[in-house]
mmCIF file of C-alpha atoms in Angstrom:
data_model
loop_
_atom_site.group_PDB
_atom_site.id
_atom_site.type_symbol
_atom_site.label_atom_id
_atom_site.label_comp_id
_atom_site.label_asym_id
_atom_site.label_seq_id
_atom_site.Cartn_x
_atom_site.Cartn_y
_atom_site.Cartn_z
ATOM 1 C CA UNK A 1 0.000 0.000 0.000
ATOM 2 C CA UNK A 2 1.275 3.227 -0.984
ATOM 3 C CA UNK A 3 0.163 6.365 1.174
ATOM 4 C CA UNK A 4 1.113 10.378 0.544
ATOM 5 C CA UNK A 5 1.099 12.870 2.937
ATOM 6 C CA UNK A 6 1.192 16.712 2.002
ATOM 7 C CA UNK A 7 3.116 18.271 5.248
ATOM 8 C CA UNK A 8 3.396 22.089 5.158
ATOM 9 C CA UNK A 9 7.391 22.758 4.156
ATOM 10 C CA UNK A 10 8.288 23.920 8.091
ATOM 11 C CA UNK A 11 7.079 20.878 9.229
ATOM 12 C CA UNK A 12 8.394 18.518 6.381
ATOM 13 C CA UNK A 13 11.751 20.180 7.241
ATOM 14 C CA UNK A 14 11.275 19.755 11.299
ATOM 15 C CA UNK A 15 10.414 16.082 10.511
ATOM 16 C CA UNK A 16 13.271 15.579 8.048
ATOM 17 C CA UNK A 17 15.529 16.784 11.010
ATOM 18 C CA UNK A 18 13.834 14.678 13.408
ATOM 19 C CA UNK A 19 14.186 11.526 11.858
ATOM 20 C CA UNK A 20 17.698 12.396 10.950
ATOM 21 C CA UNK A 21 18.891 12.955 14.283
ATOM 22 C CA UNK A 22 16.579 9.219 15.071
ATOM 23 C CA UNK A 23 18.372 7.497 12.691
ATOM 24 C CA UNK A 24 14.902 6.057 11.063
ATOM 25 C CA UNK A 25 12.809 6.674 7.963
ATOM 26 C CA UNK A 26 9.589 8.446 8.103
ATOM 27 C CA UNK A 27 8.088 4.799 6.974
ATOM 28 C CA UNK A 28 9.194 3.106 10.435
ATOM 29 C CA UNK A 29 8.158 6.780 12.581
ATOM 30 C CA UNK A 30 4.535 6.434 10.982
ATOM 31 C CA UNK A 31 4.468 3.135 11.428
ATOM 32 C CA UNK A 32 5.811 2.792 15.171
ATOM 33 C CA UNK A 33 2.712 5.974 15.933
ATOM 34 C CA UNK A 34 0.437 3.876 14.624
ATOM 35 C CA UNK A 35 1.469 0.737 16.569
ATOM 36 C CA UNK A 36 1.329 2.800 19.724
ATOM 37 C CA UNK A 37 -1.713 4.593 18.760
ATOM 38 C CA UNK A 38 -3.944 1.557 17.907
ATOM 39 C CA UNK A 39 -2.596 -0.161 20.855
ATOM 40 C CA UNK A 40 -3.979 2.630 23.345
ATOM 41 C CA UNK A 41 -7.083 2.649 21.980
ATOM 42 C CA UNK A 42 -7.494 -1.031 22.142
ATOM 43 C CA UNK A 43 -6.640 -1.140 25.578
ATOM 44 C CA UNK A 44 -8.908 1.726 25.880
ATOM 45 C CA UNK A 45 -11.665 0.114 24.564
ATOM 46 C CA UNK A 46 -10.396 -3.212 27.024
ATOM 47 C CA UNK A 47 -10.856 -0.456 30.325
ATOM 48 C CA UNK A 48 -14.270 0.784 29.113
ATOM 49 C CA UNK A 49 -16.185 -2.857 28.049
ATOM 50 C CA UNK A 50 -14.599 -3.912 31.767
ATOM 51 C CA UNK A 51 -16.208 -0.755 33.314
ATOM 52 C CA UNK A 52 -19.509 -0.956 31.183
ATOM 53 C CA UNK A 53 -19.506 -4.631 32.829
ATOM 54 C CA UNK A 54 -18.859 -3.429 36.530
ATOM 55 C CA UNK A 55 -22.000 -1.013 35.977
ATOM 56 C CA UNK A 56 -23.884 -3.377 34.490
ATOM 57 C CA UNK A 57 -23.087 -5.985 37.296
ATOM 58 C CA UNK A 58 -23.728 -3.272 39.823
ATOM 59 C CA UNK A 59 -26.569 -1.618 38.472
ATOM 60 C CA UNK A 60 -28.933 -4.054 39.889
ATOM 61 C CA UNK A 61 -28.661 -3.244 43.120
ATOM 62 C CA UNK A 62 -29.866 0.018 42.659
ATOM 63 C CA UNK A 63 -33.452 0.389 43.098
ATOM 64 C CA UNK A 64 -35.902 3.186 45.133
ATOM 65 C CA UNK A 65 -35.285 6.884 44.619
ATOM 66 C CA UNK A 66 -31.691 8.850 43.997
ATOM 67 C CA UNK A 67 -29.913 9.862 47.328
ATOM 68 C CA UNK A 68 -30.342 13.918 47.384
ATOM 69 C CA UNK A 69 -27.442 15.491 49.836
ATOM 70 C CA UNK A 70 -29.634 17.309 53.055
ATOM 71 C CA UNK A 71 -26.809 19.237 54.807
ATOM 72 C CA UNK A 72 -29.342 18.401 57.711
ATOM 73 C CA UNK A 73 -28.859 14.942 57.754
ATOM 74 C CA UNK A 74 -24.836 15.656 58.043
ATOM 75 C CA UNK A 75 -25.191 17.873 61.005
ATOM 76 C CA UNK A 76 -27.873 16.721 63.258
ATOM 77 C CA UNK A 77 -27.483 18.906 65.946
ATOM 78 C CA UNK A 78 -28.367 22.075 63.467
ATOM 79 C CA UNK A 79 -25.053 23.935 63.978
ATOM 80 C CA UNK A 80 -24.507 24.329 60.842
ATOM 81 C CA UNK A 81 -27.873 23.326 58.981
#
């Protein structure tokens, strides 16, 4: 597969010197970003299916109305109510 990608001169020439200095080819730079890229989003998507499954586990055990904060019920004395 054959890609092309139209980088404004200053940045052609800051990535020219970049890989330079690396000692790599813009082919192995892309292609190491993309590695790391596609493996953070899978293990992204691996953290939010596990989280979607803890609520989903835990969602049951929710039932009757929402708890609404009373600042009453945290100071029963009134000093601060």
């Amino acid at each position: 597969m054959s890609i092309t990608i139209d980088l404004p001169p200053a940045m052609e020439k800051e990535a020219c010197d970049y890989v330079a200095v690396q000692g790599t080819t813009f082919e192995r730079m892309f292609l190491d970003y993309l590695a790391a890229e596609l493996k953070r989003r899978r293990e992204a998507d691996a953290v939010m299916a596990k989280f979607d499954e803890l609520v989903r586990s835990t969602s049951s055990r929710l039932t009757g109305e929402a708890y609404k904060f009373n600042r009453a019920d945290a100071y029963p004395d009134g000093e601060f109510a």
